[in-house]
PDB file of C-alpha atoms and ligand atoms in Angstrom:
ATOM      1  CA  UNK A  15      41.343  23.546 -17.908  1.00 44.00           C
ATOM      2  CA  UNK A  16      39.999  22.052 -21.131  1.00 44.00           C
ATOM      3  CA  UNK A  17      41.086  18.541 -22.037  1.00 50.00           C
ATOM      4  CA  UNK A  18      42.177  17.660 -25.579  1.00 53.00           C
ATOM      5  CA  UNK A  19      39.567  15.570 -27.397  1.00 55.00           C
ATOM      6  CA  UNK A  20      40.963  12.017 -27.480  1.00 68.00           C
ATOM      7  CA  UNK A  21      41.850  10.714 -30.924  1.00 83.00           C
ATOM      8  CA  UNK A  22      39.064   8.314 -31.973  1.00 94.00           C
ATOM      9  CA  UNK A  23      40.085   4.684 -32.268  1.00 97.00           C
ATOM     10  CA  UNK A  24      40.538   3.587 -35.879  1.00 98.00           C
ATOM     11  CA  UNK A  25      38.707   0.382 -36.841  1.00 98.00           C
ATOM     12  CA  UNK A  26      39.232  -1.640 -40.027  1.00 98.00           C
ATOM     13  CA  UNK A  27      36.430  -3.981 -40.997  1.00 98.00           C
ATOM     14  CA  UNK A  28      37.147  -6.471 -43.784  1.00 98.00           C
ATOM     15  CA  UNK A  29      34.118  -7.527 -45.759  1.00 97.00           C
ATOM     16  CA  UNK A  30      32.955  -4.112 -44.604  1.00 97.00           C
ATOM     17  CA  UNK A  31      30.222  -3.747 -47.182  1.00 95.00           C
ATOM     18  CA  UNK A  32      28.938  -7.313 -46.811  1.00 93.00           C
ATOM     19  CA  UNK A  33      25.917  -8.835 -45.076  1.00 92.00           C
ATOM     20  CA  UNK A  34      27.357  -8.531 -41.578  1.00 97.00           C
ATOM     21  CA  UNK A  35      30.118  -6.012 -42.293  1.00 97.00           C
ATOM     22  CA  UNK A  36      27.908  -3.004 -42.997  1.00 96.00           C
ATOM     23  CA  UNK A  37      26.138  -3.301 -39.667  1.00 97.00           C
ATOM     24  CA  UNK A  38      29.453  -3.891 -37.858  1.00 98.00           C
ATOM     25  CA  UNK A  39      30.742  -0.634 -39.388  1.00 98.00           C
ATOM     26  CA  UNK A  40      27.610   1.199 -38.270  1.00 97.00           C
ATOM     27  CA  UNK A  41      27.764  -0.003 -34.676  1.00 98.00           C
ATOM     28  CA  UNK A  42      31.477   0.749 -34.363  1.00 98.00           C
ATOM     29  CA  UNK A  43      30.868   4.244 -35.734  1.00 97.00           C
ATOM     30  CA  UNK A  44      28.002   4.698 -33.265  1.00 97.00           C
ATOM     31  CA  UNK A  45      30.486   3.747 -30.531  1.00 97.00           C
ATOM     32  CA  UNK A  46      32.674   6.665 -31.634  1.00 97.00           C
ATOM     33  CA  UNK A  47      35.200   4.819 -33.779  1.00 97.00           C
ATOM     34  CA  UNK A  48      36.631   6.091 -37.057  1.00 97.00           C
ATOM     35  CA  UNK A  49      35.705   3.170 -39.331  1.00 98.00           C
ATOM     36  CA  UNK A  50      37.259   2.012 -42.573  1.00 98.00           C
ATOM     37  CA  UNK A  51      35.301  -0.590 -44.505  1.00 97.00           C
ATOM     38  CA  UNK A  52      37.577  -2.778 -46.629  1.00 98.00           C
ATOM     39  CA  UNK A  53      36.013  -4.691 -49.457  1.00 97.00           C
ATOM     40  CA  UNK A  54      36.393  -5.579 -53.106  1.00 96.00           C
ATOM     41  CA  UNK A  55      35.682  -2.686 -55.427  1.00 91.00           C
ATOM     42  CA  UNK A  56      34.824  -4.990 -58.307  1.00 88.00           C
ATOM     43  CA  UNK A  57      31.047  -4.708 -57.918  1.00 81.00           C
ATOM     44  CA  UNK A  58      30.317  -1.036 -58.340  1.00 88.00           C
ATOM     45  CA  UNK A  59      26.600  -1.383 -57.531  1.00 90.00           C
ATOM     46  CA  UNK A  60      27.453  -2.874 -54.132  1.00 90.00           C
ATOM     47  CA  UNK A  61      29.905  -0.077 -53.358  1.00 91.00           C
ATOM     48  CA  UNK A  62      27.357   2.573 -54.403  1.00 92.00           C
ATOM     49  CA  UNK A  63      24.653   1.047 -52.160  1.00 91.00           C
ATOM     50  CA  UNK A  64      27.067   0.986 -49.248  1.00 91.00           C
ATOM     51  CA  UNK A  65      27.978   4.625 -49.744  1.00 91.00           C
ATOM     52  CA  UNK A  66      24.274   5.526 -49.680  1.00 90.00           C
ATOM     53  CA  UNK A  67      23.790   3.444 -46.521  1.00 88.00           C
ATOM     54  CA  UNK A  68      26.555   5.252 -44.636  1.00 89.00           C
ATOM     55  CA  UNK A  69      25.795   8.739 -45.906  1.00 88.00           C
ATOM     56  CA  UNK A  70      24.299   9.694 -42.526  1.00 90.00           C
ATOM     57  CA  UNK A  71      27.533   8.995 -40.663  1.00 91.00           C
ATOM     58  CA  UNK A  72      29.128  12.283 -41.579  1.00 84.00           C
ATOM     59  CA  UNK A  73      32.445  10.854 -42.703  1.00 90.00           C
ATOM     60  CA  UNK A  74      32.904   8.515 -39.712  1.00 96.00           C
ATOM     61  CA  UNK A  75      32.860   5.527 -42.095  1.00 97.00           C
ATOM     62  CA  UNK A  76      35.009   5.407 -45.226  1.00 95.00           C
ATOM     63  CA  UNK A  77      35.370   2.773 -47.938  1.00 95.00           C
ATOM     64  CA  UNK A  78      38.757   1.390 -49.046  1.00 96.00           C
ATOM     65  CA  UNK A  79      39.084  -1.141 -51.850  1.00 96.00           C
ATOM     66  CA  UNK A  80      41.060  -4.187 -50.743  1.00 96.00           C
ATOM     67  CA  UNK A  81      41.395  -7.884 -51.482  1.00 98.00           C
ATOM     68  CA  UNK A  82      42.138  -9.734 -48.240  1.00 98.00           C
ATOM     69  CA  UNK A  83      43.621 -12.639 -50.172  1.00 98.00           C
ATOM     70  CA  UNK A  84      46.438 -10.398 -51.458  1.00 98.00           C
ATOM     71  CA  UNK A  85      49.239 -10.427 -48.852  1.00 98.00           C
ATOM     72  CA  UNK A  86      51.275  -7.576 -50.351  1.00 98.00           C
ATOM     73  CA  UNK A  87      48.169  -5.491 -51.037  1.00 98.00           C
ATOM     74  CA  UNK A  88      47.125  -5.825 -47.368  1.00 98.00           C
ATOM     75  CA  UNK A  89      50.588  -4.745 -46.238  1.00 98.00           C
ATOM     76  CA  UNK A  90      50.522  -1.632 -48.419  1.00 98.00           C
ATOM     77  CA  UNK A  91      47.013  -0.755 -47.328  1.00 98.00           C
ATOM     78  CA  UNK A  92      47.727  -1.086 -43.591  1.00 98.00           C
ATOM     79  CA  UNK A  93      50.937   0.973 -43.949  1.00 98.00           C
ATOM     80  CA  UNK A  94      49.043   3.705 -45.769  1.00 98.00           C
ATOM     81  CA  UNK A  95      46.174   3.762 -43.279  1.00 97.00           C
ATOM     82  CA  UNK A  96      48.565   3.857 -40.316  1.00 97.00           C
ATOM     83  CA  UNK A  97      50.310   6.798 -41.872  1.00 97.00           C
ATOM     84  CA  UNK A  98      47.062   8.552 -42.688  1.00 96.00           C
ATOM     85  CA  UNK A  99      45.271   7.961 -39.364  1.00 96.00           C
ATOM     86  CA  UNK A 100      48.185   7.433 -36.978  1.00 96.00           C
ATOM     87  CA  UNK A 101      47.163   3.905 -35.995  1.00 97.00           C
ATOM     88  CA  UNK A 102      44.939   0.946 -36.628  1.00 98.00           C
ATOM     89  CA  UNK A 103      43.443   0.067 -33.245  1.00 98.00           C
ATOM     90  CA  UNK A 104      40.654  -2.359 -34.075  1.00 98.00           C
ATOM     91  CA  UNK A 105      40.569  -5.035 -36.771  1.00 98.00           C
ATOM     92  CA  UNK A 106      37.416  -7.001 -37.536  1.00 98.00           C
ATOM     93  CA  UNK A 107      37.903  -9.814 -40.027  1.00 98.00           C
ATOM     94  CA  UNK A 108      34.430 -10.284 -41.484  1.00 98.00           C
ATOM     95  CA  UNK A 109      35.345 -11.041 -45.101  1.00 98.00           C
ATOM     96  CA  UNK A 110      34.037 -14.476 -45.980  1.00 98.00           C
ATOM     97  CA  UNK A 111      32.647 -16.502 -48.853  1.00 97.00           C
ATOM     98  CA  UNK A 112      30.957 -19.868 -49.317  1.00 98.00           C
ATOM     99  CA  UNK A 113      31.689 -22.457 -51.979  1.00 98.00           C
ATOM    100  CA  UNK A 114      29.245 -25.138 -50.843  1.00 98.00           C
ATOM    101  CA  UNK A 115      29.493 -28.640 -52.318  1.00 98.00           C
ATOM    102  CA  UNK A 116      29.672 -32.103 -50.814  1.00 98.00           C
ATOM    103  CA  UNK A 117      33.284 -33.271 -50.729  1.00 98.00           C
ATOM    104  CA  UNK A 118      32.774 -35.835 -53.450  1.00 98.00           C
ATOM    105  CA  UNK A 119      31.818 -32.981 -55.786  1.00 98.00           C
ATOM    106  CA  UNK A 120      34.103 -30.243 -54.454  1.00 98.00           C
ATOM    107  CA  UNK A 121      36.715 -28.970 -56.876  1.00 98.00           C
ATOM    108  CA  UNK A 122      40.189 -27.924 -55.835  1.00 98.00           C
ATOM    109  CA  UNK A 123      39.270 -24.424 -56.994  1.00 98.00           C
ATOM    110  CA  UNK A 124      36.287 -24.298 -54.596  1.00 98.00           C
ATOM    111  CA  UNK A 125      38.574 -25.381 -51.768  1.00 99.00           C
ATOM    112  CA  UNK A 126      41.363 -22.941 -52.610  1.00 98.00           C
ATOM    113  CA  UNK A 127      39.188 -19.885 -53.321  1.00 98.00           C
ATOM    114  CA  UNK A 128      37.494 -20.279 -49.970  1.00 98.00           C
ATOM    115  CA  UNK A 129      40.720 -20.817 -48.019  1.00 98.00           C
ATOM    116  CA  UNK A 130      42.346 -17.803 -49.627  1.00 98.00           C
ATOM    117  CA  UNK A 131      39.597 -15.475 -48.429  1.00 98.00           C
ATOM    118  CA  UNK A 132      38.308 -17.047 -45.194  1.00 98.00           C
ATOM    119  CA  UNK A 133      41.594 -18.166 -43.655  1.00 98.00           C
ATOM    120  CA  UNK A 134      44.524 -16.594 -45.539  1.00 98.00           C
ATOM    121  CA  UNK A 135      42.626 -13.298 -45.351  1.00 98.00           C
ATOM    122  CA  UNK A 136      42.691 -13.429 -41.552  1.00 99.00           C
ATOM    123  CA  UNK A 137      46.434 -14.111 -41.581  1.00 99.00           C
ATOM    124  CA  UNK A 138      47.135 -11.406 -44.166  1.00 98.00           C
ATOM    125  CA  UNK A 139      45.354  -8.692 -42.200  1.00 98.00           C
ATOM    126  CA  UNK A 140      46.452  -9.707 -38.693  1.00 98.00           C
ATOM    127  CA  UNK A 141      50.052 -10.132 -39.812  1.00 98.00           C
ATOM    128  CA  UNK A 142      50.217  -6.503 -40.863  1.00 98.00           C
ATOM    129  CA  UNK A 143      48.310  -4.824 -38.029  1.00 98.00           C
ATOM    130  CA  UNK A 144      49.771  -6.756 -35.117  1.00 98.00           C
ATOM    131  CA  UNK A 145      53.141  -5.012 -35.054  1.00 98.00           C
ATOM    132  CA  UNK A 146      51.690  -1.528 -34.703  1.00 98.00           C
ATOM    133  CA  UNK A 147      49.150  -2.652 -32.099  1.00 98.00           C
ATOM    134  CA  UNK A 148      51.753  -4.314 -29.881  1.00 98.00           C
ATOM    135  CA  UNK A 149      54.183  -1.386 -30.167  1.00 98.00           C
ATOM    136  CA  UNK A 150      51.423   1.072 -29.208  1.00 97.00           C
ATOM    137  CA  UNK A 151      50.184  -1.252 -26.429  1.00 98.00           C
ATOM    138  CA  UNK A 152      46.569  -1.383 -27.553  1.00 98.00           C
ATOM    139  CA  UNK A 153      44.604  -3.472 -30.017  1.00 98.00           C
ATOM    140  CA  UNK A 154      41.322  -5.297 -30.472  1.00 98.00           C
ATOM    141  CA  UNK A 155      41.090  -8.053 -33.066  1.00 99.00           C
ATOM    142  CA  UNK A 156      37.742  -9.765 -33.661  1.00 99.00           C
ATOM    143  CA  UNK A 157      37.615 -12.629 -36.141  1.00 99.00           C
ATOM    144  CA  UNK A 158      34.266 -13.765 -37.522  1.00 98.00           C
ATOM    145  CA  UNK A 159      33.937 -17.551 -37.527  1.00 98.00           C
ATOM    146  CA  UNK A 160      30.664 -19.499 -37.758  1.00 98.00           C
ATOM    147  CA  UNK A 161      28.531 -22.029 -35.956  1.00 98.00           C
ATOM    148  CA  UNK A 162      29.396 -24.296 -38.870  1.00 98.00           C
ATOM    149  CA  UNK A 163      33.046 -24.179 -37.808  1.00 98.00           C
ATOM    150  CA  UNK A 164      31.921 -25.551 -34.442  1.00 98.00           C
ATOM    151  CA  UNK A 165      29.536 -28.247 -35.679  1.00 98.00           C
ATOM    152  CA  UNK A 166      30.464 -28.944 -39.312  1.00 98.00           C
ATOM    153  CA  UNK A 167      27.787 -28.611 -41.986  1.00 98.00           C
ATOM    154  CA  UNK A 168      26.839 -30.893 -44.873  1.00 97.00           C
ATOM    155  CA  UNK A 169      28.370 -29.396 -48.019  1.00 98.00           C
ATOM    156  CA  UNK A 170      30.864 -27.217 -46.147  1.00 98.00           C
ATOM    157  CA  UNK A 171      34.063 -29.174 -45.549  1.00 98.00           C
ATOM    158  CA  UNK A 172      35.952 -26.143 -46.871  1.00 99.00           C
ATOM    159  CA  UNK A 173      33.984 -23.518 -44.918  1.00 98.00           C
ATOM    160  CA  UNK A 174      33.837 -25.527 -41.687  1.00 98.00           C
ATOM    161  CA  UNK A 175      37.591 -26.205 -41.839  1.00 99.00           C
ATOM    162  CA  UNK A 176      38.408 -22.542 -42.426  1.00 99.00           C
ATOM    163  CA  UNK A 177      36.036 -21.306 -39.732  1.00 98.00           C
ATOM    164  CA  UNK A 178      37.324 -23.800 -37.151  1.00 98.00           C
ATOM    165  CA  UNK A 179      40.809 -22.674 -38.184  1.00 98.00           C
ATOM    166  CA  UNK A 180      39.883 -19.065 -37.522  1.00 98.00           C
ATOM    167  CA  UNK A 181      39.298 -19.750 -33.840  1.00 98.00           C
ATOM    168  CA  UNK A 182      42.499 -21.779 -33.517  1.00 98.00           C
ATOM    169  CA  UNK A 183      44.284 -18.797 -35.021  1.00 99.00           C
ATOM    170  CA  UNK A 184      42.568 -16.401 -32.588  1.00 99.00           C
ATOM    171  CA  UNK A 185      43.577 -18.464 -29.556  1.00 98.00           C
ATOM    172  CA  UNK A 186      47.211 -18.723 -30.640  1.00 99.00           C
ATOM    173  CA  UNK A 187      47.520 -15.026 -31.471  1.00 99.00           C
ATOM    174  CA  UNK A 188      45.727 -14.101 -28.231  1.00 99.00           C
ATOM    175  CA  UNK A 189      48.552 -15.783 -26.308  1.00 98.00           C
ATOM    176  CA  UNK A 190      51.212 -13.984 -28.321  1.00 98.00           C
ATOM    177  CA  UNK A 191      49.737 -10.522 -27.737  1.00 98.00           C
ATOM    178  CA  UNK A 192      48.134 -10.798 -24.287  1.00 98.00           C
ATOM    179  CA  UNK A 193      50.888  -8.896 -22.472  1.00 98.00           C
ATOM    180  CA  UNK A 194      50.872  -6.085 -25.022  1.00 98.00           C
ATOM    181  CA  UNK A 195      47.332  -4.810 -24.527  1.00 98.00           C
ATOM    182  CA  UNK A 196      46.047  -6.591 -27.618  1.00 98.00           C
ATOM    183  CA  UNK A 197      43.073  -8.925 -27.344  1.00 99.00           C
ATOM    184  CA  UNK A 198      42.115 -11.446 -30.029  1.00 99.00           C
ATOM    185  CA  UNK A 199      38.667 -13.008 -30.000  1.00 99.00           C
ATOM    186  CA  UNK A 200      36.252 -14.844 -32.247  1.00 99.00           C
ATOM    187  CA  UNK A 201      32.551 -14.285 -32.826  1.00 98.00           C
ATOM    188  CA  UNK A 202      30.714 -17.313 -34.225  1.00 98.00           C
ATOM    189  CA  UNK A 203      27.428 -16.265 -35.824  1.00 98.00           C
ATOM    190  CA  UNK A 204      24.664 -18.744 -36.454  1.00 98.00           C
ATOM    191  CA  UNK A 205      22.383 -18.427 -39.483  1.00 98.00           C
ATOM    192  CA  UNK A 206      21.672 -14.744 -40.103  1.00 98.00           C
ATOM    193  CA  UNK A 207      19.512 -12.696 -42.370  1.00 97.00           C
ATOM    194  CA  UNK A 208      22.192 -12.068 -45.029  1.00 97.00           C
ATOM    195  CA  UNK A 209      22.571 -12.756 -48.763  1.00 95.00           C
ATOM    196  CA  UNK A 210      24.870 -15.693 -47.904  1.00 96.00           C
ATOM    197  CA  UNK A 211      22.108 -17.473 -46.010  1.00 97.00           C
ATOM    198  CA  UNK A 212      19.468 -16.376 -48.524  1.00 96.00           C
ATOM    199  CA  UNK A 213      21.444 -18.401 -51.102  1.00 96.00           C
ATOM    200  CA  UNK A 214      20.866 -21.662 -49.176  1.00 96.00           C
ATOM    201  CA  UNK A 215      18.114 -23.704 -50.862  1.00 96.00           C
ATOM    202  CA  UNK A 216      14.694 -22.753 -49.397  1.00 97.00           C
ATOM    203  CA  UNK A 217      13.869 -26.183 -48.020  1.00 97.00           C
ATOM    204  CA  UNK A 218      17.218 -26.528 -46.228  1.00 96.00           C
ATOM    205  CA  UNK A 219      16.973 -22.996 -44.827  1.00 97.00           C
ATOM    206  CA  UNK A 220      13.461 -23.690 -43.508  1.00 97.00           C
ATOM    207  CA  UNK A 221      14.734 -26.814 -41.721  1.00 97.00           C
ATOM    208  CA  UNK A 222      17.571 -24.833 -40.198  1.00 97.00           C
ATOM    209  CA  UNK A 223      15.275 -22.056 -38.945  1.00 98.00           C
ATOM    210  CA  UNK A 224      12.990 -24.700 -37.399  1.00 98.00           C
ATOM    211  CA  UNK A 225      15.998 -25.853 -35.349  1.00 97.00           C
ATOM    212  CA  UNK A 226      16.844 -22.417 -33.918  1.00 98.00           C
ATOM    213  CA  UNK A 227      15.448 -22.156 -30.354  1.00 98.00           C
ATOM    214  CA  UNK A 228      14.948 -18.379 -30.627  1.00 98.00           C
ATOM    215  CA  UNK A 229      12.795 -19.124 -33.671  1.00 98.00           C
ATOM    216  CA  UNK A 230      14.319 -16.760 -36.217  1.00 98.00           C
ATOM    217  CA  UNK A 231      17.451 -16.000 -38.192  1.00 98.00           C
ATOM    218  CA  UNK A 232      19.937 -13.731 -36.485  1.00 98.00           C
ATOM    219  CA  UNK A 233      20.069 -10.118 -37.586  1.00 98.00           C
ATOM    220  CA  UNK A 234      23.323  -8.448 -38.592  1.00 98.00           C
ATOM    221  CA  UNK A 235      22.743  -6.158 -35.587  1.00 98.00           C
ATOM    222  CA  UNK A 236      22.809  -9.197 -33.254  1.00 98.00           C
ATOM    223  CA  UNK A 237      26.311 -10.007 -34.506  1.00 98.00           C
ATOM    224  CA  UNK A 238      27.553  -6.416 -34.602  1.00 98.00           C
ATOM    225  CA  UNK A 239      26.503  -6.028 -30.955  1.00 98.00           C
ATOM    226  CA  UNK A 240      28.877  -8.844 -29.966  1.00 98.00           C
ATOM    227  CA  UNK A 241      31.698  -7.434 -32.100  1.00 98.00           C
ATOM    228  CA  UNK A 242      31.339  -3.949 -30.614  1.00 98.00           C
ATOM    229  CA  UNK A 243      31.359  -5.471 -27.121  1.00 98.00           C
ATOM    230  CA  UNK A 244      34.648  -7.313 -27.734  1.00 98.00           C
ATOM    231  CA  UNK A 245      36.162  -4.272 -29.455  1.00 98.00           C
ATOM    232  CA  UNK A 246      35.491  -1.938 -26.530  1.00 98.00           C
ATOM    233  CA  UNK A 247      38.389  -0.300 -24.723  1.00 98.00           C
ATOM    234  CA  UNK A 248      37.301  -1.826 -21.408  1.00 98.00           C
ATOM    235  CA  UNK A 249      37.109  -5.405 -22.773  1.00 98.00           C
ATOM    236  CA  UNK A 250      40.819  -5.950 -22.077  1.00 98.00           C
ATOM    237  CA  UNK A 251      40.367  -9.040 -19.891  1.00 98.00           C
ATOM    238  CA  UNK A 252      38.493 -10.971 -22.575  1.00 98.00           C
ATOM    239  CA  UNK A 253      40.921 -12.710 -24.887  1.00 98.00           C
ATOM    240  CA  UNK A 254      41.060 -16.019 -26.748  1.00 98.00           C
ATOM    241  CA  UNK A 255      37.290 -16.274 -26.375  1.00 98.00           C
ATOM    242  CA  UNK A 256      34.827 -17.661 -28.888  1.00 98.00           C
ATOM    243  CA  UNK A 257      31.510 -15.857 -28.509  1.00 98.00           C
ATOM    244  CA  UNK A 258      28.696 -17.797 -30.214  1.00 98.00           C
ATOM    245  CA  UNK A 259      25.720 -15.680 -31.352  1.00 98.00           C
ATOM    246  CA  UNK A 260      23.340 -18.238 -32.783  1.00 98.00           C
ATOM    247  CA  UNK A 261      19.932 -17.989 -31.113  1.00 98.00           C
ATOM    248  CA  UNK A 262      20.651 -21.219 -29.234  1.00 98.00           C
ATOM    249  CA  UNK A 263      21.145 -23.237 -32.444  1.00 98.00           C
ATOM    250  CA  UNK A 264      24.278 -24.808 -30.981  1.00 98.00           C
ATOM    251  CA  UNK A 265      24.667 -24.745 -27.227  1.00 98.00           C
ATOM    252  CA  UNK A 266      27.882 -25.978 -25.663  1.00 94.00           C
ATOM    253  CA  UNK A 267      29.695 -25.692 -22.389  1.00 90.00           C
TER     254      UNK A 267
HETATM  255  N1  LIG B 325      22.226 -33.965 -44.283  1.00 87.15           N
HETATM  256  C1  LIG B 325      22.199 -35.218 -44.730  1.00 87.15           C
HETATM  257  N2  LIG B 325      22.046 -35.557 -46.025  1.00 87.15           N
HETATM  258  C2  LIG B 325      21.925 -34.555 -46.882  1.00 87.15           C
HETATM  259  C3  LIG B 325      21.951 -33.213 -46.495  1.00 87.15           C
HETATM  260  C4  LIG B 325      22.094 -32.942 -45.132  1.00 87.15           C
HETATM  261  N3  LIG B 325      22.118 -31.681 -44.651  1.00 87.15           N
HETATM  262  N4  LIG B 325      21.839 -32.427 -47.576  1.00 87.15           N
HETATM  263  C5  LIG B 325      21.723 -33.271 -48.630  1.00 87.15           C
HETATM  264  N5  LIG B 325      21.761 -34.555 -48.205  1.00 87.15           N
HETATM  265  C6  LIG B 325      21.672 -35.752 -48.997  1.00 87.15           C
HETATM  266  C7  LIG B 325      20.563 -35.647 -50.043  1.00 87.15           C
HETATM  267  O1  LIG B 325      19.327 -36.019 -49.486  1.00 87.15           O
HETATM  268  C8  LIG B 325      21.033 -36.603 -51.105  1.00 87.15           C
HETATM  269  O2  LIG B 325      20.805 -37.930 -50.691  1.00 87.15           O
HETATM  270  P1  LIG B 325      20.622 -39.112 -51.789  1.00 87.15           P
HETATM  271  O3  LIG B 325      21.904 -39.182 -52.577  1.00 87.15           O
HETATM  272  O4  LIG B 325      20.390 -40.305 -50.929  1.00 87.15           O
HETATM  273  O5  LIG B 325      19.451 -38.695 -52.625  1.00 87.15           O
HETATM  274  C9  LIG B 325      22.516 -36.375 -51.087  1.00 87.15           C
HETATM  275  O6  LIG B 325      22.858 -35.924 -49.754  1.00 87.15           O
HETATM  276  C10 LIG B 325      22.884 -35.294 -52.063  1.00 87.15           C
HETATM  277  O7  LIG B 325      24.254 -35.160 -52.072  1.00 87.15           O
HETATM  278  P2  LIG B 325      24.935 -34.244 -53.141  1.00 87.15           P
HETATM  279  O8  LIG B 325      26.393 -34.288 -52.965  1.00 87.15           O
HETATM  280  O9  LIG B 325      24.413 -34.605 -54.505  1.00 87.15           O
HETATM  281  O10 LIG B 325      24.376 -32.826 -52.688  1.00 87.15           O
HETATM  282  P3  LIG B 325      23.804 -31.698 -53.612  1.00 87.15           P
HETATM  283  O11 LIG B 325      24.793 -31.425 -54.682  1.00 87.15           O
HETATM  284  O12 LIG B 325      22.405 -31.969 -53.966  1.00 87.15           O
HETATM  285  O13 LIG B 325      23.750 -30.451 -52.599  1.00 87.15           O
HETATM  286  C11 LIG B 325      24.678 -28.851 -51.114  1.00 87.15           C
HETATM  287  C12 LIG B 325      24.745 -30.259 -51.619  1.00 87.15           C
HETATM  288  C13 LIG B 325      24.926 -27.855 -52.249  1.00 87.15           C
HETATM  289  C14 LIG B 325      25.782 -28.662 -50.090  1.00 87.15           C
HETATM  290  C15 LIG B 325      23.290 -28.577 -50.491  1.00 87.15           C
HETATM  291  O14 LIG B 325      23.010 -29.606 -49.573  1.00 87.15           O
HETATM  292  C16 LIG B 325      23.268 -27.263 -49.732  1.00 87.15           C
HETATM  293  O15 LIG B 325      23.235 -26.189 -50.304  1.00 87.15           O
HETATM  294  N6  LIG B 325      23.269 -27.348 -48.398  1.00 87.15           N
HETATM  295  C17 LIG B 325      23.263 -26.157 -47.527  1.00 87.15           C
HETATM  296  C18 LIG B 325      24.621 -25.927 -46.990  1.00 87.15           C
HETATM  297  C19 LIG B 325      24.552 -24.817 -45.980  1.00 87.15           C
HETATM  298  O16 LIG B 325      23.856 -24.830 -44.990  1.00 87.15           O
HETATM  299  N7  LIG B 325      25.375 -23.781 -46.176  1.00 87.15           N
HETATM  300  C20 LIG B 325      25.399 -22.685 -45.289  1.00 87.15           C
HETATM  301  C21 LIG B 325      25.596 -21.435 -46.067  1.00 87.15           C
HETATM  302  S1  LIG B 325      25.357 -19.991 -45.034  1.00 87.15           S
HETATM  303  C22 LIG B 325      26.722 -19.915 -44.105  1.00 87.15           C
HETATM  304  O17 LIG B 325      27.660 -20.636 -44.253  1.00 87.15           O
HETATM  305  C23 LIG B 325      26.735 -18.827 -43.065  1.00 87.15           C
HETATM  306  C24 LIG B 325      27.062 -19.371 -41.738  1.00 87.15           C
HETATM  307  O18 LIG B 325      28.181 -19.194 -41.287  1.00 87.15           O
HETATM  308  C25 LIG B 325      26.044 -20.047 -40.961  1.00 87.15           C
END
């Protein structure tokens, strides 16, 4: 007797066309997920490049314009996608920005813009997917933090605070959803080969790379590998975890 093909899991990736997000989308699609990349539509060149990049995936990856800092917009989007696809099973919060400045120079705008994307964005998306996941009894949430949330970084009081906050959020939500088949974990990348890190002044970046035991920047694929691992169906006993992927740059027990 033939078995019905199981419905592929639906994965939303915020920051889906960004430095890490594109590769996360690719690896989730390679793992058989139906992937929706959420990102700002404001930069048309970026969207066009992404569409070229994913052309080989035969429709397994789609782009949806979204601003994670817009609470109501996130609600409408999740409701529409749940209706369209039947469920949202995996959420990866990879949308993130930097607004680097030492605190004595940091403006309130730099603080607020960063918090709205890097921390409010995680709340806005999780708040709207969590109900459906718990009702259906399955969900995988992976929040992207940073080594700089673990250690602090000169010029990043805003970013380090938000990224440390992301893991606090993950641990609290993991407790709330653990009995409902929903896991919530954090991946903390180190310095990776992305436009965000390319924007760090050359001299500072060189010093940072010299301090990475593996001897190189991380690749987006290194991070996506960890995300796909935590998002797997059989990763149900891993929850509230922070998984650092930093080439040994920060080792802790
Ligand atoms: N540690 C100690 N002192 C430092 C320092 C550091 N890392 N960086 C600068 N300083 C010192 C300078 O030598 C200078 O000292 P003097 O006043 O004695 O001359 C002083 O601090 C300069 O302070 P300013 O406030 O004037 O700093 P600035 O405006 O020149 O630059 C900055 C500050 C923009 C934050 C710059 O240091 C910078 O870009 N740093 C890199 C920050 C960084 O690593 N960001 C990561 C982005 S990638 C990312 O975030 C991805 C991820 O998750 C890993």
